[in-house]
RNA sequence: UGGGGCGUCGUCAAGCGGUAAGACACAGGGUUUUGAUCCCUGCAUUCAGAGGUUCGAAUCCUCUCGCCCCAGCCA
């Protein structure tokens, strides 16, 4: 369940203060402004949750707005994916907004700046621009075109719009201060010629506004009150404010910056994720090992777990590297509460109950959730031939191992106590079958004589089960910081991030499993049907996350 | 000695002059027909460092150190 953060983070506090001072007539309007040039990942989820939750908490609203001012990079498929992902995460927006819907207004504001002598058409080449810009420690120089007349600027800008010039020939710049210590204020470009069709406006435009010009005006046009963005835009805030202060617009949103998140053992940047995909390290944008929201969805992550995680990590201005274990903990919290329990054996070992009547089958009742009797019971079938987990048998077990071993008795979950009588091996010396006896007096799992068994293991009826492929996922990188020592992060990949097991044996009830429905395979972890590769003939289950395993910890310690 | 930002437990993170919340992780213990869940217990004499102000400082002042971001006609 979603935990409430008792205390507010700094953005929440700013909003509260604004509300207390009646700053925006009590309105709170935020926005999530992705550029549709890729798929959403966990980093975006933090922003989505922050923006939508601030709106929810203060009875305001949050717009989904596509920041689509660069047609060279943007595509409709990304727009569609982003919309569906935001909905899946659990947030409602009525109709999406698009910066491209403001292209006319943006153009008019640019003309206003020109008329006020606050913008000019510059005809320096890209290289010359770079030279004139100066460096971090040296001021820039004024462009020789800086003092063109308003008339000439208007004419040139009009001709840019009409397609008279090629890309790069002329650009429109704000006239601010070439000597500013803040490079963003050194006469930034606000419009450029780009002869590319736009996914939404088609061929209507051949000039497109730059981010700094587009974003603040889009915010103002939508009546955004709090424009939340990440830290790297801190240096852009003076420009954000300058533009709104120099055009005629009645609204001036407040930009507030927060730190983006990092998580260990993975990467969270479009560029790096893109590389993993293009180099074939993973199968695509929705590979279950990726921290993309589509990948996590396919893996079995629930929207609620992700929302809770975003809540728990907080919001601050400190750069962070969050433990993957925190994410997994949020996931397990949700899954433990909500996933029905079933039994599946992923590395089967045959068991024959020598004293169980040949040909007999019986049906046992198993709890769907031990902590929730109201979740009911299901039927599982039992016979003389079973499968148990290879890991649950040791020929020469240490004292603390309380599973199966020669002569040992264990409980089969929701069934009977069995005792291992004989171990059958193949020529290679591998254990291939266990001959056991069962105690007919222990149906359900308790011995009438009160004797205790330490171990309970899961099992499946060999004569009534389904065959499935299991995909075990592990962290994508070996090192908690994939880029440690500035080495190429791809060299740090975990070669065992995916282990595929064929012919796992699952209880029959899983036949009706639906993609995205997560089950707890008792004692193993949480699994869900793969939404892409599964077929009725050959079900494929993804391991969402393991159960916490203190035994594994003890075992590796010794 | 360009500008901007950040430094509180292994990791996040509260704290806003009155004497270090919480979560994850970790370590013990209890319950348990999942070695799961659940429940207890422990885990920063100290807040990047050094000075100073104050009866009192993580919180105020000064200096120092460290880390991140910025020189796209990307967002």
XYZ file of C-alpha atoms (C1' of nucleotides) in Angstrom:
633
model
C 0.000 0.000 0.000
C 1.145 3.486 -0.607
C 2.807 4.992 2.375
C 2.203 8.616 3.110
C 5.279 10.715 3.468
C 4.704 12.374 6.771
C 6.753 15.448 5.984
C 6.796 17.441 2.865
C 9.757 17.745 0.566
C 10.991 21.191 -0.391
C 8.743 21.552 -3.433
C 5.705 20.606 -1.441
C 6.699 23.212 1.116
C 7.111 25.901 -1.511
C 3.640 25.141 -2.839
C 2.188 25.265 0.654
C 3.776 28.636 1.252
C 2.486 29.913 -2.066
C -0.964 28.714 -1.166
C -0.731 30.327 2.260
C 0.243 33.593 0.609
C -2.510 33.197 -1.986
C 0.102 33.495 -4.672
C -1.813 32.089 -7.641
C -5.297 32.615 -6.280
C -4.943 29.236 -4.688
C -4.397 27.413 -7.950
C -1.824 24.687 -8.447
C -1.139 23.642 -12.022
C 1.827 21.473 -12.947
C 2.846 19.642 -16.068
C 4.844 16.660 -17.223
C 6.604 17.760 -20.432
C 8.353 14.866 -22.195
C 9.963 15.261 -25.573
C 8.538 12.456 -27.726
C 11.917 11.182 -28.833
C 12.091 7.970 -26.824
C 10.345 5.764 -24.342
C 9.713 6.591 -20.718
C 11.912 5.129 -17.988
C 11.958 5.072 -14.194
C 13.546 8.504 -14.095
C 10.504 9.897 -15.855
C 8.282 8.119 -13.371
C 9.762 10.258 -10.623
C 8.793 13.400 -12.483
C 5.375 12.071 -13.462
C 4.577 11.118 -9.878
C 5.885 14.398 -8.517
C 3.905 16.548 -10.921
C 0.664 14.616 -10.792
C 0.805 14.146 -7.051
C 1.405 17.796 -6.305
C -1.624 18.588 -8.436
C -3.717 15.916 -6.731
C -2.649 16.897 -3.255
C -3.547 20.544 -3.738
C -6.686 20.078 -5.806
C -5.022 21.331 -8.907
C -4.296 19.749 -12.236
C -1.371 18.402 -14.140
C -1.036 18.598 -17.899
C 0.701 16.028 -20.022
C 2.432 18.193 -22.587
C 4.606 16.994 -25.412
C 7.580 19.246 -25.880
C 7.667 18.668 -29.601
C 9.682 21.538 -31.007
C 12.327 19.472 -32.775
C 10.739 17.470 -35.601
C 14.088 15.950 -36.503
C 13.958 13.715 -33.449
C 10.341 13.235 -32.597
C 7.926 10.522 -33.677
C 4.304 9.587 -33.251
C 5.161 6.152 -31.850
C 6.810 7.820 -28.890
C 3.785 10.008 -28.337
C 1.540 6.948 -28.290
C 3.836 5.021 -25.989
C 4.179 7.905 -23.559
C 0.437 8.423 -23.351
C -0.266 4.781 -22.661
C 2.533 4.534 -20.125
C 1.372 7.562 -18.154
C -2.117 6.063 -18.020
C -0.759 2.699 -16.991
C 1.147 4.359 -14.169
C -2.222 5.476 -12.925
C -2.453 9.136 -13.839
C -5.283 10.817 -15.652
C -4.862 13.711 -17.945
C -7.783 14.746 -20.064
C -6.341 15.535 -23.436
C -2.654 15.888 -23.971
C -1.182 19.287 -24.761
C 1.430 19.921 -27.406
C 3.956 22.689 -27.648
C 3.340 22.493 -31.383
C -0.190 23.747 -30.774
C 1.447 27.012 -29.726
C 3.597 27.480 -32.819
C 1.476 30.401 -34.039
C 1.552 32.096 -30.665
C 5.253 31.413 -30.303
C 5.899 32.983 -33.666
C 3.945 36.072 -32.692
C 5.857 36.425 -29.453
C 9.084 36.218 -31.404
C 7.843 39.038 -33.633
C 7.008 41.023 -30.521
C 10.562 40.640 -29.266
C 11.912 41.754 -32.636
C 9.681 44.809 -32.641
C 10.885 45.700 -29.172
C 14.457 45.442 -30.376
C 14.984 42.447 -28.115
C 15.588 39.847 -30.779
C 17.522 39.880 -34.009
C 18.274 37.704 -36.960
C 21.871 36.581 -36.848
C 23.646 35.339 -39.951
C 26.755 33.932 -38.388
C 27.554 30.331 -39.259
C 27.401 27.732 -36.525
C 31.181 27.768 -36.210
C 31.317 31.547 -36.043
C 28.564 31.530 -33.448
C 30.644 29.228 -31.337
C 33.649 31.538 -31.546
C 31.592 34.593 -30.708
C 30.022 32.863 -27.754
C 33.227 32.989 -25.723
C 34.102 30.334 -23.192
C 33.268 29.516 -19.600
C 35.878 31.963 -18.404
C 35.881 34.538 -21.196
C 32.980 36.744 -22.248
C 31.545 36.483 -25.733
C 31.583 39.116 -28.457
C 28.604 40.822 -30.003
C 27.519 39.452 -33.335
C 28.084 41.853 -36.218
C 24.387 41.391 -37.009
C 23.276 42.391 -33.543
C 22.278 45.905 -34.529
C 20.190 45.200 -37.576
C 17.132 47.425 -37.751
C 13.790 46.202 -36.571
C 12.528 46.395 -40.161
C 15.351 44.295 -41.491
C 14.917 41.748 -38.697
C 11.209 41.529 -39.343
C 11.799 41.027 -43.026
C 14.488 38.419 -42.539
C 12.439 36.505 -39.977
C 9.462 36.547 -42.321
C 11.608 35.176 -45.116
C 13.009 32.506 -42.774
C 9.448 31.458 -42.080
C 8.603 31.428 -45.754
C 11.387 29.035 -46.526
C 13.641 31.389 -48.426
C 16.738 30.310 -46.530
C 18.481 27.045 -45.959
C 19.091 25.585 -42.547
C 21.941 27.367 -40.820
C 21.850 30.507 -42.938
C 20.005 32.653 -40.413
C 18.691 32.197 -36.907
C 16.721 34.352 -34.537
C 18.434 35.294 -31.300
C 17.336 37.050 -28.162
C 19.364 40.199 -27.565
C 20.480 39.880 -23.955
C 24.135 40.070 -22.935
C 27.133 38.524 -24.676
C 29.249 39.191 -21.598
C 26.980 37.368 -19.173
C 28.768 34.849 -16.961
C 25.783 32.628 -17.659
C 26.280 31.297 -21.156
C 22.574 30.782 -21.607
C 22.142 34.543 -21.548
C 24.672 35.213 -24.319
C 22.082 36.013 -26.973
C 20.546 32.533 -27.076
C 19.027 31.156 -30.258
C 15.244 31.158 -30.086
C 14.294 30.098 -33.620
C 16.085 28.076 -36.245
C 15.316 26.985 -39.776
C 14.615 23.276 -39.903
C 13.183 21.922 -43.091
C 11.645 18.836 -41.605
C 8.003 17.832 -41.533
C 6.532 17.786 -38.076
C 4.533 14.774 -36.805
C 1.652 17.101 -35.973
C 1.978 20.284 -38.004
C 3.239 18.596 -41.135
C 4.766 21.034 -43.598
C 3.263 24.142 -42.147
C 6.512 25.337 -40.629
C 10.122 25.363 -41.629
C 11.241 27.330 -38.613
C 10.952 25.862 -35.145
C 11.335 27.464 -31.714
C 14.074 26.352 -29.362
C 13.420 24.778 -25.989
C 14.167 27.843 -23.882
C 11.746 29.952 -25.861
C 9.075 27.297 -26.179
C 8.975 25.930 -22.701
C 8.367 29.000 -20.595
C 5.756 30.338 -22.998
C 3.980 26.984 -23.168
C 3.915 26.928 -19.381
C 2.522 30.454 -19.238
C -0.082 29.771 -21.901
C -1.350 26.808 -19.902
C -1.433 28.746 -16.670
C 1.143 26.503 -15.046
C 1.923 27.710 -11.542
C 4.882 25.503 -10.679
C 7.157 24.353 -13.472
C 9.188 21.496 -12.041
C 12.290 20.369 -13.858
C 15.635 18.796 -13.200
C 18.758 20.452 -11.881
C 20.532 20.978 -15.176
C 17.964 23.624 -16.071
C 18.876 25.744 -13.102
C 21.132 27.836 -15.327
C 18.254 28.304 -17.731
C 15.950 29.853 -15.166
C 17.206 33.429 -15.762
C 16.375 32.963 -19.430
C 12.993 31.437 -18.622
C 12.240 34.532 -16.593
C 13.742 36.957 -19.098
C 11.541 35.750 -21.922
C 8.342 35.942 -19.920
C 9.343 39.361 -18.607
C 9.911 40.716 -22.092
C 6.778 39.611 -23.887
C 3.175 40.495 -23.242
C 1.820 37.551 -21.355
C -0.236 37.638 -18.158
C 1.197 34.571 -16.479
C 4.651 33.874 -15.065
C 5.100 30.355 -13.699
C 7.812 29.599 -11.177
C 10.476 27.156 -12.305
C 11.715 24.901 -9.512
C 14.504 22.412 -10.006
C 14.994 19.048 -8.312
C 17.618 16.323 -8.667
C 17.040 13.466 -11.064
C 17.548 10.008 -9.694
C 20.137 7.361 -10.292
C 19.829 3.746 -9.266
C 22.706 1.393 -8.760
C 23.265 -1.605 -11.014
C 21.448 0.042 -13.901
C 21.510 3.091 -16.170
C 18.846 5.732 -16.561
C 19.571 7.834 -19.573
C 17.999 7.654 -22.984
C 21.366 7.640 -24.668
C 22.701 4.690 -22.687
C 19.494 2.717 -22.890
C 19.470 3.317 -26.608
C 22.952 1.907 -26.854
C 22.054 -1.290 -25.011
C 19.277 -1.781 -27.499
C 21.176 -0.918 -30.655
C 24.060 -3.154 -29.636
C 21.668 -6.009 -29.054
C 22.538 -6.386 -25.384
C 18.832 -6.514 -24.665
C 15.916 -7.411 -26.879
C 14.337 -3.991 -27.179
C 12.836 -1.042 -25.329
C 10.590 -3.357 -23.403
C 13.207 -5.905 -22.390
C 12.261 -6.868 -18.831
C 15.772 -6.133 -17.609
C 15.585 -2.493 -18.578
C 14.418 0.282 -16.257
C 12.130 1.517 -19.006
C 8.559 1.641 -17.838
C 7.483 -0.678 -20.649
C 10.234 -3.112 -19.685
C 9.290 -2.996 -16.034
C 5.650 -3.507 -16.916
C 6.536 -6.598 -18.878
C 8.713 -7.795 -16.024
C 5.761 -7.640 -13.652
C 6.318 -4.370 -11.829
C 3.036 -2.870 -10.716
C 2.136 0.808 -11.100
C 1.481 0.958 -7.404
C 4.954 -0.337 -6.533
C 6.541 2.240 -8.804
C 4.435 5.055 -7.389
C 5.291 4.019 -3.887
C 8.965 3.906 -4.756
C 8.811 7.438 -6.126
C 7.185 8.471 -2.896
C 9.723 6.791 -0.686
C 12.818 8.158 -2.419
C 11.747 11.718 -1.772
C 12.597 14.865 -3.672
C 15.657 16.993 -3.050
C 18.424 18.791 -4.864
C 21.118 16.323 -3.916
C 22.356 13.944 -6.551
C 21.618 10.441 -5.474
C 22.354 6.851 -6.255
C 19.496 4.870 -4.846
C 19.863 1.225 -3.853
C 18.151 -1.172 -6.197
C 17.116 -2.975 -3.012
C 14.790 -0.101 -2.182
C 12.982 -0.518 -5.496
C 12.752 -4.252 -4.946
C 11.491 -3.735 -1.448
C 8.650 -1.541 -2.738
C 7.855 -4.183 -5.330
C 7.790 -7.022 -2.808
C 5.628 -4.979 -0.488
C 2.946 -4.726 -3.104
C 3.322 -8.235 -4.471
C 3.387 -9.880 -1.057
C 0.113 -8.168 -0.292
C -1.587 -8.824 -3.602
C -0.100 -11.731 -5.526
C -1.904 -15.060 -5.254
C 0.290 -17.983 -4.258
C 0.808 -20.966 -6.528
C 3.348 -23.759 -6.864
C 5.793 -24.244 -9.672
C 9.008 -26.217 -9.914
C 11.568 -24.518 -12.097
C 14.326 -27.164 -11.922
C 12.359 -30.385 -11.625
C 13.517 -33.489 -9.802
C 11.303 -36.584 -10.044
C 9.848 -38.032 -6.900
C 8.031 -41.347 -6.730
C 5.987 -42.180 -3.671
C 6.443 -45.914 -3.487
C 3.614 -46.488 -1.057
C 1.101 -44.273 -2.839
C -1.409 -46.362 -4.824
C -0.560 -46.650 -8.472
C -3.023 -44.766 -10.656
C -4.622 -42.893 -7.775
C -5.116 -39.149 -7.879
C -6.536 -36.924 -5.220
C -7.299 -33.265 -4.913
C -5.977 -31.106 -2.129
C -6.937 -27.569 -1.161
C -4.239 -24.903 -0.994
C -4.534 -21.387 0.358
C -4.312 -18.634 -2.226
C -2.804 -16.328 0.368
C -1.813 -17.500 3.841
C -2.383 -14.110 5.436
C -5.715 -13.618 3.718
C -8.168 -16.470 4.198
C -10.695 -14.393 2.279
C -8.583 -14.916 -0.844
C -9.898 -18.477 -0.768
C -8.440 -21.799 -1.738
C -7.726 -23.611 -4.939
C -7.443 -27.254 -5.827
C -4.152 -28.917 -6.590
C -3.876 -32.496 -7.674
C -1.610 -35.101 -6.104
C -0.437 -38.504 -7.224
C 2.327 -41.072 -6.896
C 4.577 -39.131 -9.265
C 5.663 -35.632 -8.352
C 8.319 -33.051 -9.081
C 10.180 -31.146 -6.435
C 12.906 -28.526 -6.765
C 16.440 -29.807 -7.325
C 17.635 -27.252 -4.791
C 15.446 -28.846 -2.160
C 17.472 -32.027 -2.078
C 21.032 -32.543 -0.914
C 22.696 -35.891 -0.779
C 24.996 -34.806 1.982
C 23.217 -31.920 3.667
C 24.769 -29.699 6.341
C 23.054 -29.651 9.732
C 21.143 -26.449 9.124
C 19.664 -27.631 5.832
C 16.138 -28.676 6.600
C 14.940 -29.849 3.274
C 15.174 -33.286 1.653
C 18.113 -35.622 2.072
C 18.553 -39.382 2.381
C 16.337 -40.588 5.210
C 14.942 -37.124 5.879
C 11.308 -36.189 6.275
C 9.810 -32.959 4.976
C 6.361 -31.570 4.424
C 5.011 -31.100 0.941
C 3.166 -27.841 1.168
C -0.565 -28.356 1.644
C -0.125 -32.103 1.151
C 1.690 -34.832 3.081
C 4.881 -35.529 4.963
C 7.244 -37.589 2.896
C 10.497 -39.348 3.713
C 13.311 -39.921 1.273
C 14.130 -43.624 1.051
C 16.312 -43.968 -1.966
C 18.300 -41.818 -4.361
C 18.521 -42.803 -8.001
C 21.364 -41.532 -10.130
C 22.226 -41.692 -13.792
C 25.527 -42.899 -15.219
C 27.015 -39.485 -14.739
C 26.335 -39.739 -11.077
C 23.629 -37.075 -11.098
C 20.578 -37.466 -8.926
C 17.643 -38.042 -11.259
C 14.938 -39.362 -8.997
C 13.998 -39.763 -5.381
C 12.047 -42.727 -4.089
C 10.068 -41.645 -1.059
C 7.248 -42.799 1.135
C 4.370 -40.643 2.240
C 2.528 -40.789 5.529
C -1.201 -41.199 4.756
C -2.019 -39.907 8.245
C -0.619 -36.470 7.461
C -3.007 -35.277 4.755
C -2.954 -31.482 4.779
C 0.481 -31.410 6.347
C 0.111 -32.162 10.046
C 1.118 -35.329 11.824
C -1.459 -36.684 14.277
C 1.340 -37.812 16.577
C 2.489 -34.235 16.861
C 5.947 -34.771 15.408
C 7.539 -31.687 13.915
C 9.183 -31.327 10.559
C 11.405 -28.371 9.984
C 11.105 -28.097 6.244
C 8.204 -27.449 3.922
C 8.846 -27.630 0.209
C 6.793 -26.958 -2.883
C 5.911 -29.600 -5.449
C 3.825 -30.300 -8.518
C 1.924 -33.376 -9.658
C 3.969 -34.845 -12.511
C 0.844 -36.312 -14.031
C -1.099 -33.085 -14.047
C 1.021 -30.015 -14.643
C 1.918 -27.613 -17.396
C 5.258 -27.207 -19.060
C 6.652 -23.697 -19.290
C 9.708 -21.665 -20.073
C 11.017 -19.566 -17.208
C 13.140 -16.465 -17.578
C 15.172 -15.565 -14.538
C 16.336 -11.978 -14.571
C 19.108 -10.482 -12.556
C 20.695 -7.050 -12.401
C 21.965 -5.800 -15.740
C 25.366 -4.707 -14.442
C 27.987 -6.321 -12.262
C 29.117 -3.106 -10.656
C 26.789 -0.943 -8.645
C 28.083 1.993 -10.615
C 28.269 0.878 -14.261
C 30.480 3.826 -15.099
C 32.982 3.496 -12.336
C 36.437 4.758 -13.258
C 34.940 6.260 -16.387
C 35.178 2.938 -18.153
C 32.648 2.158 -20.831
C 29.522 1.036 -19.019
C 28.912 -1.745 -21.513
C 32.003 -3.508 -20.213
C 30.322 -3.833 -16.863
C 27.359 -5.858 -18.038
C 26.334 -8.838 -15.963
C 26.623 -11.839 -18.294
C 24.027 -13.652 -16.202
C 21.310 -11.027 -16.322
C 19.055 -13.533 -18.070
C 18.872 -17.255 -17.456
C 16.310 -19.193 -19.423
C 14.999 -22.486 -18.109
C 13.029 -24.798 -20.353
C 10.481 -27.296 -19.091
C 9.614 -25.917 -15.725
C 6.598 -27.711 -14.263
C 3.745 -25.577 -13.018
C 0.495 -26.378 -11.308
C -2.473 -26.614 -13.642
C -4.207 -23.508 -12.308
C -1.616 -21.392 -14.084
C -3.151 -22.369 -17.387
C -5.455 -19.390 -17.139
C -2.768 -16.873 -16.186
C -2.978 -13.507 -17.947
C -0.027 -11.295 -18.838
C 0.812 -8.770 -16.128
C -0.939 -10.794 -13.444
C 1.785 -11.569 -10.981
C 1.825 -14.784 -8.966
C 4.014 -15.803 -6.131
C 5.552 -19.172 -6.927
C 5.911 -20.164 -3.316
C 9.441 -20.168 -1.994
C 10.835 -18.969 -5.335
C 9.637 -15.498 -6.100
C 7.095 -13.597 -8.120
C 6.400 -14.466 -11.738
C 4.135 -13.289 -14.526
C 3.234 -14.507 -17.985
C 5.316 -12.773 -20.630
C 3.099 -10.489 -22.685
C 5.089 -10.907 -25.871
C 6.612 -14.336 -26.262
C 4.119 -16.529 -24.491
C 1.828 -18.802 -26.488
C -0.869 -21.201 -25.273
C 1.358 -24.066 -26.368
C 4.424 -22.710 -24.733
C 3.835 -20.412 -21.826
C 6.721 -18.162 -20.835
C 6.967 -16.781 -17.330
C 9.187 -13.916 -16.271
C 10.573 -13.764 -12.797
C 9.599 -10.356 -11.533
C 11.682 -10.527 -8.369
C 12.826 -13.221 -5.971
C 11.580 -13.625 -2.460
C 13.925 -12.373 0.216
C 16.170 -15.370 0.796
C 17.997 -15.413 4.124
C 18.902 -19.059 3.636
C 20.838 -18.242 0.474
C 22.712 -15.658 2.490
C 23.565 -18.154 5.220
C 24.483 -20.824 2.680
C 26.905 -18.629 0.739
C 28.423 -17.375 3.959
C 29.523 -20.890 4.899
C 39.426 34.483 -7.953
C 33.467 32.352 -15.119
C 28.523 31.128 -13.499
C 25.014 27.880 -11.117
C 23.986 23.917 -7.569
C 24.936 20.253 -3.740
C 27.518 18.081 0.770
C 23.156 14.797 7.677
C 24.181 6.643 8.979
C 26.293 1.773 3.663
C 21.870 4.154 0.446
C 17.756 7.606 0.260
C 15.914 11.360 3.692
C 13.601 14.559 7.931
C 15.606 18.575 10.536
C 14.955 25.664 9.471
C 18.965 28.079 17.092
C 16.952 24.115 22.183
C 20.581 19.336 22.170
C 20.191 13.807 15.267
C 12.783 11.335 12.665
C 11.744 7.558 9.237
C 12.681 4.053 5.172
C 15.939 0.561 2.644
C 20.286 -2.244 3.773
C 22.804 -4.761 7.636
C 23.149 -7.720 12.503
C 20.694 -10.443 16.364
C 15.994 -12.737 18.437
C 10.589 -14.493 18.301
C 6.189 -16.501 15.444
C 5.411 -19.435 11.013
C 2.688 -25.706 6.750
C 6.661 -20.249 2.010
C 14.317 -20.432 5.421
C 8.525 -15.628 2.669
C 5.332 -12.477 5.436
C 4.801 -10.582 10.421
C 6.870 -9.017 15.271
C 10.749 -7.314 18.584
C 16.020 -5.429 19.299
C 20.506 -3.080 17.715
C 22.615 0.265 14.097
C 25.204 8.774 13.272
C 27.935 11.678 21.151
C 27.411 13.453 15.463
C 25.775 16.475 10.650
C 32.423 17.583 4.493
C 36.517 20.284 7.475
C 38.382 24.422 10.428
C 37.377 28.740 13.014
C 33.680 32.213 15.061
C 28.702 34.104 17.242
C 25.545 32.050 21.274
C 23.783 29.733 27.773
C 23.017 26.485 23.563
C 24.748 25.415 16.376
C 23.454 20.195 11.561
C 20.780 24.780 11.785
C 23.658 31.821 11.982
C 28.725 34.057 10.178
C 33.769 33.335 7.922
C 37.190 30.557 5.437
C 38.690 25.798 3.328
C 37.782 21.069 0.917
C 34.951 17.761 -2.220
C 31.246 16.508 -5.939
C 27.697 17.783 -10.006
C 25.894 20.995 -14.184
C 26.738 24.800 -18.282
C 30.522 26.768 -24.105
C 23.760 22.222 -29.419
C 21.053 26.245 -34.740
C 19.041 19.232 -28.531
C 15.460 19.003 -24.693
